[in-house]
Coordinates of C-alpha atoms in Angstrom, one line a residue:
M113 CA -36.7 -2.7 27.8
L114 CA -35.1 0.3 26.0
E115 CA -33.3 2.3 28.9
D116 CA -31.7 4.9 26.7
L117 CA -30.7 5.8 23.1
R118 CA -27.5 7.8 22.0
I119 CA -27.7 9.1 18.3
K120 CA -24.9 10.9 16.7
D121 CA -24.9 12.6 13.2
F122 CA -27.6 10.5 12.1
A123 CA -29.8 12.3 9.4
L124 CA -30.7 15.4 10.8
I125 CA -29.9 14.7 14.5
D126 CA -26.5 15.9 15.4
S127 CA -26.2 14.5 18.9
S128 CA -29.1 13.2 21.0
D129 CA -29.1 11.3 24.3
I130 CA -32.6 10.2 25.3
D131 CA -33.6 8.1 28.7
F132 CA -36.5 6.2 28.6
S133 CA -38.8 5.0 31.1
R134 CA -41.1 2.2 31.5
G135 CA -44.8 2.5 30.8
F136 CA -46.2 4.5 28.0
T137 CA -44.1 7.0 26.3
V138 CA -45.4 9.2 23.7
L139 CA -43.1 11.2 21.0
S140 CA -44.9 14.2 19.7
G141 CA -43.6 17.2 17.6
E142 CA -45.0 19.4 14.6
T143 CA -45.1 17.6 11.3
G144 CA -41.8 17.2 9.7
A145 CA -40.0 17.7 12.9
G146 CA -38.2 14.3 12.7
K147 CA -40.3 12.1 14.7
S148 CA -39.8 9.2 12.2
I149 CA -36.3 10.0 12.1
L150 CA -35.7 8.7 15.6
I151 CA -37.7 5.8 14.7
G152 CA -35.4 5.3 11.8
A153 CA -32.3 5.6 14.0
L154 CA -33.8 2.8 16.3
S155 CA -34.6 0.5 13.6
F156 CA -31.0 1.1 12.1
L157 CA -29.8 0.1 15.8
L158 CA -31.8 -3.1 15.7
G159 CA -30.2 -4.3 12.4
G160 CA -32.1 -2.5 9.8
R161 CA -30.5 -1.3 6.4
A162 CA -29.2 2.1 6.2
G163 CA -26.9 3.6 3.5
A164 CA -24.3 6.6 3.7
E165 CA -27.1 8.8 3.1
S166 CA -28.3 8.3 6.7
I167 CA -25.1 10.3 7.6
R168 CA -25.7 14.0 8.8
A169 CA -24.4 16.3 6.0
G170 CA -20.8 17.3 6.3
Q171 CA -20.0 14.2 8.6
N172 CA -17.9 11.1 7.9
E173 CA -20.0 8.5 10.2
A174 CA -23.3 8.2 12.1
S175 CA -23.7 6.1 15.2
V176 CA -26.7 4.7 17.2
V177 CA -26.1 3.1 21.0
G178 CA -28.8 1.9 22.9
T179 CA -29.1 0.2 26.5
F180 CA -31.6 -2.5 26.9
L181 CA -32.7 -4.3 30.1
L182 CA -33.5 -7.7 29.4
P183 CA -36.3 -9.5 31.4
P184 CA -35.5 -11.8 34.2
A185 CA -34.4 -15.2 33.4
S186 CA -37.4 -17.6 33.9
P187 CA -37.2 -21.5 34.1
S188 CA -38.1 -21.6 30.7
D189 CA -34.6 -20.3 29.6
R190 CA -32.2 -23.0 28.6
D191 CA -28.6 -23.4 28.5
L192 CA -28.0 -23.9 25.1
S193 CA -24.3 -24.1 25.0
D194 CA -24.5 -27.9 24.2
D195 CA -26.8 -27.9 21.7
L196 CA -26.3 -24.9 19.4
E197 CA -28.8 -26.4 17.0
E198 CA -32.1 -25.7 18.9
E199 CA -33.6 -22.4 18.4
P200 CA -33.3 -19.8 21.3
L201 CA -36.6 -18.7 22.9
S202 CA -35.6 -15.5 24.8
A203 CA -32.8 -13.1 24.2
R204 CA -30.8 -14.4 27.2
E205 CA -30.7 -17.7 25.5
W206 CA -29.6 -16.3 22.2
L207 CA -26.7 -14.4 24.0
S208 CA -25.6 -17.8 25.8
Q209 CA -25.7 -19.5 22.3
H210 CA -23.5 -16.7 21.0
G211 CA -21.2 -16.6 24.1
I212 CA -22.1 -13.0 24.9
E213 CA -22.4 -12.1 28.4
D214 CA -24.9 -9.0 29.5
E215 CA -23.7 -6.8 32.5
D216 CA -26.4 -6.7 35.3
G217 CA -29.1 -8.0 33.1
R218 CA -28.2 -5.1 30.7
I219 CA -26.9 -5.3 27.1
I220 CA -25.6 -2.5 24.9
L221 CA -26.3 -2.6 21.2
R222 CA -24.1 -0.3 18.7
R223 CA -24.5 0.4 15.2
V224 CA -22.2 2.7 12.8
I225 CA -22.6 3.6 9.2
R226 CA -19.6 5.2 7.6
A227 CA -19.3 7.3 4.5
N228 CA -17.9 4.6 2.0
G229 CA -21.2 2.7 3.0
K230 CA -19.7 0.2 5.5
S231 CA -21.4 -0.6 8.4
G232 CA -20.7 -2.1 11.8
A233 CA -22.6 -3.9 14.7
W234 CA -21.8 -4.9 18.1
I235 CA -23.8 -6.3 20.8
G236 CA -22.1 -6.1 24.3
G237 CA -18.8 -5.1 22.9
V238 CA -18.9 -8.1 20.5
A239 CA -18.5 -7.2 16.7
I240 CA -21.2 -9.4 14.9
P241 CA -23.0 -9.6 11.4
R242 CA -25.9 -7.1 10.8
A243 CA -28.3 -10.4 10.4
D244 CA -27.1 -11.6 13.8
L245 CA -28.0 -8.2 15.2
A246 CA -31.4 -8.1 13.4
A247 CA -32.3 -11.8 14.8
F248 CA -31.4 -10.8 18.5
S249 CA -33.3 -7.7 18.3
Q250 CA -36.5 -9.5 17.4
F251 CA -36.5 -10.8 21.2
L252 CA -36.4 -7.0 22.3
V253 CA -38.4 -4.9 20.1
D254 CA -41.4 -4.8 18.0
I255 CA -41.7 -1.9 15.6
H256 CA -45.2 -1.3 14.2
G257 CA -44.0 1.1 11.3
Q258 CA -45.9 3.9 9.8
H259 CA -48.8 2.5 7.5
E260 CA -48.0 -0.9 8.4
H261 CA -51.7 -1.1 8.9
Q262 CA -52.0 -1.2 5.0
S263 CA -50.1 -4.8 5.0
L264 CA -53.5 -6.2 6.2
M265 CA -54.9 -5.4 2.7
R266 CA -52.7 -8.4 1.5
V267 CA -54.3 -11.4 2.4
C268 CA -51.0 -13.3 2.1
E269 CA -49.7 -11.4 5.1
H270 CA -52.8 -12.7 7.5
R271 CA -51.1 -16.2 7.7
K272 CA -48.1 -14.9 9.2
F273 CA -50.2 -13.0 12.1
L274 CA -51.8 -16.4 12.9
D275 CA -48.5 -18.2 12.9
G276 CA -47.1 -15.7 15.1
Y277 CA -50.2 -16.3 17.4
C278 CA -49.7 -19.9 17.3
G279 CA -45.9 -19.7 18.1
I280 CA -45.2 -22.0 15.0
T281 CA -43.5 -19.4 12.8
E282 CA -40.2 -21.5 12.8
E283 CA -41.8 -24.7 12.3
V284 CA -43.7 -23.3 9.2
S285 CA -40.1 -22.0 8.1
Q286 CA -38.8 -25.6 8.4
F287 CA -41.8 -26.7 6.3
T288 CA -41.0 -24.5 3.6
K289 CA -37.8 -25.9 3.3
A290 CA -38.9 -29.5 3.1
Y291 CA -41.7 -28.2 0.6
A292 CA -38.9 -26.7 -1.7
R293 CA -37.2 -29.8 -1.6
L294 CA -39.8 -31.8 -2.8
V295 CA -40.6 -29.3 -5.7
E296 CA -36.8 -29.4 -6.6
K297 CA -36.8 -33.6 -6.6
R298 CA -40.2 -33.5 -8.6
A299 CA -38.7 -31.4 -11.3
E300 CA -35.6 -33.3 -11.4
L301 CA -37.8 -36.2 -11.9
L302 CA -39.9 -34.8 -14.6
S303 CA -36.5 -33.9 -16.4
L304 CA -35.4 -37.7 -16.4
E305 CA -39.0 -38.7 -17.6
T306 CA -38.5 -36.9 -20.6
D307 CA -38.9 -38.9 -24.1
E308 CA -36.6 -41.8 -24.5
N309 CA -35.6 -40.7 -28.2
E310 CA -34.7 -37.7 -26.9
R311 CA -32.8 -38.9 -24.1
K312 CA -30.9 -41.0 -26.4
R313 CA -30.3 -37.9 -28.7
R314 CA -29.1 -35.9 -25.8
Q315 CA -26.5 -38.7 -24.9
E316 CA -24.9 -38.9 -28.6
Y317 CA -24.9 -35.3 -28.5
L318 CA -23.2 -35.0 -25.3
S319 CA -20.7 -37.9 -26.0
Y320 CA -19.8 -36.4 -29.4
S321 CA -19.3 -32.6 -28.0
I322 CA -17.0 -34.3 -25.1
E323 CA -14.8 -36.3 -27.7
E324 CA -14.6 -33.3 -29.9
I325 CA -13.3 -31.2 -27.1
E326 CA -10.9 -34.0 -25.7
N327 CA -9.6 -34.8 -29.1
A328 CA -8.4 -31.1 -29.6
N329 CA -5.9 -31.7 -26.5
L330 CA -6.6 -28.1 -25.1
K331 CA -4.3 -26.7 -22.9
A332 CA -5.0 -23.9 -20.3
Q333 CA -4.6 -20.3 -21.8
E334 CA -3.3 -22.0 -25.0
D335 CA -5.4 -19.5 -27.1
E336 CA -3.6 -16.5 -25.8
T337 CA -0.2 -17.9 -26.4
L338 CA -1.2 -19.0 -29.8
S339 CA -2.6 -15.4 -30.5
T340 CA 0.7 -13.6 -29.4
E341 CA 2.5 -16.1 -31.7
E342 CA 0.4 -15.4 -34.8
S343 CA 0.6 -11.7 -34.2
R344 CA 4.4 -12.3 -34.3
L345 CA 4.4 -14.2 -37.4
S346 CA 1.9 -12.3 -39.4
S347 CA 3.8 -9.0 -38.8
F348 CA 7.4 -11.0 -39.3
E349 CA 8.5 -8.4 -42.0
K350 CA 7.7 -5.3 -39.8
L351 CA 9.4 -7.0 -36.7
Y352 CA 12.6 -7.8 -38.7
S353 CA 12.8 -4.2 -40.0
E354 CA 12.3 -2.4 -36.5
I355 CA 14.8 -4.9 -34.8
H356 CA 17.4 -4.5 -37.5
S357 CA 17.1 -0.8 -37.2
L358 CA 17.4 -0.8 -33.6
N359 CA 20.7 -3.0 -33.9
A360 CA 22.0 -0.4 -36.2
L361 CA 21.5 2.4 -33.7
F362 CA 23.4 0.5 -31.2
S363 CA 26.3 -0.3 -33.3
S364 CA 26.8 1.6 -36.4
E365 CA 29.4 1.0 -38.9
D366 CA 30.7 4.5 -38.6
G367 CA 31.3 4.6 -34.8
G368 CA 28.7 6.6 -33.9
G369 CA 26.2 3.8 -32.2
I370 CA 24.9 4.3 -28.9
E371 CA 27.1 1.4 -27.4
T372 CA 30.3 2.9 -28.9
L373 CA 29.1 6.3 -27.3
A374 CA 28.2 4.7 -24.0
K375 CA 31.9 3.2 -24.1
Q376 CA 33.5 6.5 -24.7
A377 CA 31.5 8.2 -21.9
R378 CA 32.6 5.5 -19.8
A379 CA 36.2 6.2 -20.5
A380 CA 36.0 10.1 -20.0
S381 CA 33.7 9.4 -16.8
E382 CA 36.3 7.3 -15.4
R383 CA 39.2 9.8 -16.5
A384 CA 37.2 12.7 -14.7
A385 CA 36.6 10.7 -11.4
A386 CA 40.3 10.2 -11.0
F387 CA 40.8 14.1 -10.8
D388 CA 37.7 14.5 -8.7
K389 CA 36.7 11.9 -6.0
N390 CA 33.3 13.7 -5.9
L391 CA 32.5 12.8 -9.4
E392 CA 32.9 8.7 -8.3
A393 CA 29.2 8.1 -7.8
L394 CA 28.3 9.7 -11.1
D395 CA 31.0 7.8 -12.5
S396 CA 29.5 4.6 -10.9
R397 CA 26.2 5.3 -12.6
V398 CA 27.8 5.5 -16.0
Q399 CA 29.7 2.5 -15.6
N400 CA 26.5 0.6 -15.1
L401 CA 24.7 2.4 -18.0
F402 CA 27.4 1.2 -20.1
Y403 CA 27.2 -2.5 -19.0
E404 CA 23.2 -2.1 -19.2
I405 CA 23.3 -0.7 -22.8
S406 CA 25.9 -3.6 -23.8
D407 CA 23.8 -6.5 -22.4
I408 CA 20.7 -5.0 -24.3
S409 CA 22.6 -4.5 -27.7
A410 CA 23.7 -8.1 -27.3
E411 CA 20.2 -9.2 -26.5
F412 CA 18.7 -7.4 -29.5
K413 CA 21.6 -9.2 -31.9
S414 CA 20.7 -12.5 -30.6
Y415 CA 17.1 -12.1 -31.1
E416 CA 17.6 -10.7 -34.7
N417 CA 19.7 -14.0 -35.4
S418 CA 17.0 -15.9 -34.3
L419 CA 14.4 -14.4 -36.3
V420 CA 13.3 -17.1 -39.2
F421 CA 10.2 -16.7 -41.0
D422 CA 8.4 -20.0 -41.3
P423 CA 5.4 -20.0 -43.2
A424 CA 4.3 -23.4 -42.4
H425 CA 4.3 -22.7 -38.5
L426 CA 2.3 -19.6 -39.1
E427 CA -0.2 -21.8 -41.0
E428 CA -0.2 -24.3 -38.0
V429 CA -1.0 -21.5 -35.4
Q430 CA -3.7 -20.3 -37.6
S431 CA -5.2 -23.6 -37.9
R432 CA -4.9 -24.5 -34.2
L433 CA -6.6 -21.0 -33.4
D434 CA -9.5 -21.5 -35.9
L435 CA -10.1 -24.9 -34.2
I436 CA -10.4 -23.4 -30.5
F437 CA -12.6 -20.7 -31.8
K438 CA -14.7 -23.2 -33.6
L439 CA -15.1 -25.0 -30.4
K440 CA -16.0 -21.9 -28.4
K441 CA -18.5 -20.8 -30.7
K442 CA -20.1 -24.3 -30.2
Y443 CA -19.8 -24.9 -26.6
A444 CA -18.9 -21.8 -24.9
S445 CA -20.2 -18.2 -24.4
G446 CA -18.4 -17.2 -27.8
I447 CA -15.2 -16.9 -29.4
D448 CA -13.9 -14.0 -26.8
S449 CA -14.7 -16.3 -23.8
P450 CA -11.8 -17.9 -21.9
I451 CA -10.8 -21.3 -22.9
S452 CA -11.6 -22.6 -19.4
E453 CA -15.4 -22.3 -20.4
L454 CA -14.7 -25.5 -22.4
F455 CA -13.1 -27.2 -20.0
E456 CA -16.3 -26.5 -17.6
Y457 CA -18.5 -27.4 -20.5
V458 CA -17.1 -31.0 -20.6
E459 CA -17.4 -31.7 -16.6
K460 CA -20.9 -30.5 -16.9
S461 CA -21.5 -32.6 -19.7
R462 CA -20.0 -35.6 -18.3
A463 CA -22.1 -35.1 -15.1
E464 CA -25.4 -34.9 -17.3
L465 CA -24.2 -37.9 -19.6
E466 CA -23.9 -40.0 -16.1
R467 CA -27.4 -38.8 -14.9
L468 CA -28.7 -40.0 -18.4
E469 CA -27.0 -43.2 -18.4
S470 CA -28.1 -44.2 -15.2
S471 CA -31.8 -42.4 -15.4
D472 CA -33.4 -45.7 -14.8
Q473 CA -32.0 -46.4 -11.3
S474 CA -32.2 -42.5 -10.8
R475 CA -35.7 -42.5 -11.6
E476 CA -36.5 -45.4 -8.8
N477 CA -34.4 -43.6 -6.1
L478 CA -36.0 -40.2 -7.1
S479 CA -39.4 -41.5 -6.9
K480 CA -38.8 -43.5 -3.6
E481 CA -37.3 -40.2 -2.4
I482 CA -40.3 -38.1 -3.6
S483 CA -42.7 -40.5 -1.8
S484 CA -40.8 -40.2 1.4
L485 CA -41.1 -36.3 1.1
E486 CA -44.5 -36.2 0.1
K487 CA -45.5 -38.2 3.2
E488 CA -43.1 -35.9 5.2
V489 CA -44.6 -32.8 3.8
Y490 CA -48.3 -33.7 4.4
D491 CA -47.7 -35.0 8.0
R492 CA -46.1 -31.8 8.7
A493 CA -48.7 -29.8 6.9
K494 CA -51.5 -31.7 8.6
K495 CA -49.9 -30.6 12.2
I496 CA -49.4 -27.3 11.1
S497 CA -53.1 -27.0 10.1
Q498 CA -54.4 -28.6 13.2
K499 CA -52.5 -26.0 15.3
R500 CA -53.6 -23.1 13.3
S501 CA -57.2 -24.5 13.6
A502 CA -57.0 -25.1 17.2
A503 CA -55.8 -21.5 17.8
A504 CA -58.0 -19.3 14.9
Q505 CA -60.9 -19.4 17.4
S506 CA -59.0 -18.2 20.3
M507 CA -57.2 -15.5 18.3
S508 CA -60.5 -14.3 16.8
V509 CA -62.2 -13.9 20.2
Q510 CA -58.9 -12.0 21.4
V511 CA -58.9 -9.8 18.6
E512 CA -62.9 -9.1 19.3
Q513 CA -62.2 -8.2 22.8
V514 CA -59.6 -5.6 22.1
L515 CA -61.4 -4.2 19.1
Q516 CA -64.3 -3.4 21.9
C517 CA -61.8 -1.5 24.1
L518 CA -60.9 0.5 20.7
G519 CA -64.3 1.8 20.0
M520 CA -65.4 -1.0 17.8
A521 CA -68.2 -2.4 19.8
G522 CA -70.3 -5.1 18.1
T523 CA -67.5 -6.1 15.8
K524 CA -67.0 -9.5 14.5
F525 CA -63.6 -10.6 13.6
S526 CA -62.8 -14.2 12.5
V527 CA -59.8 -16.0 11.2
G528 CA -61.0 -18.0 8.2
I529 CA -59.2 -21.2 7.2
R530 CA -59.8 -22.9 4.2
Q531 CA -57.6 -26.0 3.1
K532 CA -56.3 -25.9 -0.3
S533 CA -58.1 -28.2 -3.2
G534 CA -56.7 -31.5 -3.4
D535 CA -57.4 -35.2 -3.5
A536 CA -55.7 -38.6 -2.3
L537 CA -53.3 -38.9 -5.0
E538 CA -51.6 -35.5 -4.6
Q539 CA -52.2 -33.4 -1.8
K540 CA -52.3 -29.4 -2.7
C541 CA -49.9 -28.0 -0.4
G542 CA -48.2 -24.7 -0.8
P543 CA -44.9 -23.6 0.5
Y544 CA -46.6 -22.7 3.7
G545 CA -48.7 -25.6 4.1
M546 CA -52.2 -26.6 3.1
D547 CA -54.0 -23.6 4.4
D548 CA -55.6 -20.4 2.9
I549 CA -55.7 -18.0 5.5
E550 CA -57.9 -14.7 5.6
F551 CA -59.1 -12.5 8.1
L552 CA -63.0 -11.7 8.1
I553 CA -64.7 -9.0 9.8
S554 CA -68.4 -7.6 10.1
A555 CA -68.1 -4.0 11.5
N556 CA -71.6 -3.3 11.6
P557 CA -73.9 -5.6 13.9
G558 CA -76.2 -7.8 11.5
S559 CA -73.6 -7.6 8.5
P560 CA -72.1 -10.9 7.4
L561 CA -68.4 -11.5 7.8
A562 CA -66.5 -10.6 4.6
S563 CA -63.0 -10.0 3.7
L564 CA -61.2 -7.5 6.0
S565 CA -59.0 -6.3 3.0
K566 CA -62.1 -5.1 1.3
I567 CA -64.3 -3.6 3.4
A568 CA -62.2 -1.8 6.5
S569 CA -61.7 1.6 6.4
G570 CA -58.2 3.2 7.1
G571 CA -59.2 3.8 10.7
E572 CA -60.5 0.5 11.2
L573 CA -57.6 -1.2 9.7
S574 CA -55.2 0.9 12.0
R575 CA -57.1 -0.4 15.0
V576 CA -57.3 -4.0 13.8
M577 CA -53.6 -3.8 13.3
L578 CA -53.3 -2.5 16.9
A579 CA -55.6 -5.4 18.3
L580 CA -53.5 -7.8 16.5
K581 CA -50.2 -6.4 17.8
T582 CA -51.9 -6.8 21.2
V583 CA -52.8 -10.1 21.1
L584 CA -49.4 -11.4 19.6
A585 CA -47.7 -9.5 22.5
Q586 CA -49.6 -11.3 25.0
S587 CA -48.2 -14.5 23.4
D588 CA -44.4 -13.6 23.0
K589 CA -41.8 -12.2 25.3
V590 CA -41.0 -9.0 23.6
Q591 CA -40.9 -6.2 26.3
T592 CA -40.8 -2.9 24.0
L593 CA -43.7 -2.0 21.6
I594 CA -43.4 0.8 19.2
F595 CA -46.1 2.3 17.3
D596 CA -45.2 4.9 14.7
E597 CA -48.4 7.0 14.0
I598 CA -50.9 4.4 15.0
D599 CA -53.6 7.1 15.2
T600 CA -53.8 7.3 11.2
G601 CA -57.5 7.6 10.2
I602 CA -59.1 7.9 13.9
G603 CA -59.9 10.9 15.9
G604 CA -62.6 11.9 18.6
E605 CA -63.6 9.2 21.0
V606 CA -61.6 6.5 19.1
A607 CA -58.6 8.1 19.6
V608 CA -59.6 8.5 23.3
A609 CA -60.3 4.4 23.2
V610 CA -56.8 4.0 21.6
G611 CA -55.0 6.1 24.1
E612 CA -56.8 4.2 27.1
H613 CA -55.7 0.8 25.4
L614 CA -52.0 1.7 25.0
K615 CA -52.2 3.0 28.7
S616 CA -53.5 -0.7 29.8
L617 CA -51.0 -2.3 27.3
S618 CA -48.1 -0.6 29.1
R619 CA -48.9 -2.2 32.3
D620 CA -46.4 -5.0 31.6
R621 CA -44.7 -3.8 28.5
Q622 CA -42.8 -0.8 27.5
I623 CA -44.9 1.4 24.9
L624 CA -43.3 4.2 22.7
C625 CA -45.9 5.7 20.5
I626 CA -45.6 8.5 17.9
T627 CA -48.8 10.4 17.7
H628 CA -50.3 13.9 16.6
L629 CA -53.3 13.2 18.9
A630 CA -53.7 14.8 22.4
S631 CA -56.2 12.6 23.3
I632 CA -53.7 9.7 22.9
A633 CA -50.6 11.5 24.3
V634 CA -52.3 12.7 27.3
Y635 CA -52.6 8.9 28.7
A636 CA -49.0 8.5 28.3
D637 CA -46.6 8.3 31.3
N638 CA -43.9 10.3 29.8
Q639 CA -43.8 12.4 26.8
I640 CA -40.7 13.3 24.7
R641 CA -41.2 16.3 22.2
I642 CA -39.1 16.3 19.0
R643 CA -38.3 19.6 17.5
K644 CA -36.5 21.0 14.4
S645 CA -34.7 24.0 14.2
A646 CA -32.0 25.9 12.1
E647 CA -28.7 27.1 13.3
N648 CA -25.8 28.7 11.5
G649 CA -27.5 27.5 8.0
S650 CA -27.9 23.9 9.0
T651 CA -31.0 22.2 10.3
K652 CA -31.1 19.9 13.5
T653 CA -33.6 17.8 15.0
A654 CA -33.6 17.7 19.0
A655 CA -35.5 15.3 21.4
Q656 CA -36.4 16.6 25.1
K657 CA -38.3 15.0 27.7
V658 CA -41.4 17.5 28.9
C659 CA -43.3 17.4 32.1
G660 CA -45.0 20.1 34.1
Q661 CA -45.7 23.1 32.2
E662 CA -43.9 22.3 29.3
R663 CA -46.0 19.4 28.8
V664 CA -49.3 21.3 29.3
A665 CA -47.9 23.6 26.2
E666 CA -46.9 20.7 24.3
I667 CA -50.6 19.3 24.6
A668 CA -51.8 22.4 23.8
R669 CA -50.1 22.7 20.6
M670 CA -51.3 19.2 19.8
L671 CA -54.8 20.5 20.8
S672 CA -55.0 23.5 18.6
G673 CA -51.8 24.4 17.1
D674 CA -51.2 27.1 19.7
S675 CA -49.0 26.4 22.9
Q676 CA -49.6 30.0 24.1
S677 CA -53.4 30.4 24.2
G678 CA -54.9 30.7 27.4
E679 CA -58.1 28.3 26.5
S680 CA -55.8 25.7 25.0
L681 CA -53.7 25.6 27.8
E682 CA -56.5 25.5 30.4
H683 CA -58.0 22.5 28.1
A684 CA -54.7 20.8 28.1
A685 CA -54.4 21.0 31.8
A686 CA -57.7 19.4 32.3
M687 CA -57.1 16.5 30.2
L688 CA -53.8 15.7 31.7
K689 CA -55.6 16.0 35.2
K690 CA -58.6 13.8 34.0
F691 CA -56.8 11.1 32.4
G692 CA -54.1 10.9 35.5
A693 CA -50.7 11.8 33.6
D694 CA -48.3 13.9 35.2

């Protein structure tokens, strides 16, 4: 259960401390007040992605901290310390698996996003990756996002709901991995079973290319060294002219060269320092300058004496470069690519050549492996299908029962399961098993069942999603359910039914709900009002728990848009009294 939330500089919220209670809590406020910002901050805390744009304008970082009360330990909770491979089934097991301790049954989550885009995450003071935070949060909170009911329009999503109800989500995930291995091995076998003549041609080509590259006796970065050498030899005359001119400057015949002048400066500096000790530091620098110039002059003279133009060597260098460029053009990504690509090409070619040369044995081994994988995939798919079929009827009945409570009396709901087409030779399995799953509905008595994605209205989709969330909540251990504007497309008596259902659902779970409808809000045990205001040229969003007359005024505003009207206030007070809140 979420006990409190501390938000700092997130979006329009500068600082907000919110305490939550058990039962049913409604978050209300005018359109644009920032209710969804609060849900966004909570989603961020639970491991959702966020960028620097989530930081309040003018600040360097945003932070969200939340305290959660863990459900009491149950006999089903296991000690996973000796078996890190087994999937945890509860928040307490997850913490035990990761060596994190709670404090009196409570755990604190913390997230920070900085202006440079980097974020940090902590559970109980232990720094963890964002993905781990998101994995742990699934045991604590389930958020039904705004317009999420639209996912029911995508038939591919229906399977996820059924698998969640069956409790086989992880089993299906493991099946998907096995199926991917089977697809990979089949593709590998198909590659080996190419035309024999083509295989031989490929072997000959690979052998030739490997030999051609190896005969070149290439060395790492040889092309760079040769390019430097080729540039030097091609510009020999200009290089020699510049070096000769430079040596003339250092040692001119008339005594005015740099080296001679430095020698004279050295002697003068030495004499001056003899008269004034304060010049010793400068004299030392002049002495060092003289020796440095002498060394440089000597090295340039030596370099000039070593310069010899060798046309034959230039031709060798250019010929070698031409060979390397030719190999790059044939076997690398281009003449500008690094020479290491040629080495990589040889390694890959050797590996492929070995596979081709041992293709007969490889085909036999692969065929055996594929047969084994096919049996494994089929057996897994059959078990998954049996579990789905066994649970589909139960799920259908439970969803119908909830829909009755949500103003959809007489509605028929069915989880349709149809096995993919196949034969005895090759089972037609997909990455999630052998079943095609689709939700069917008949919203009017006497009407045949038809695709939910084709006939349901927005309000009906919203209620079906609420029913599914309710049924799924009964099969898992998540203690906090959050509904962001579950009232999409509904009103009147239907909204009353939704409010009554959320109240009922909150008897054994914490329910948080953003709503615009007073007929839902009056059922809540607690109400938090979200307000947006402008102060000193900046916009802020704040959250405040309302009760007593403040809550009556907020319900009145939700009813008529006027929180001061006597008639609206009277109506609001009557509704709160009737439905037992406050």
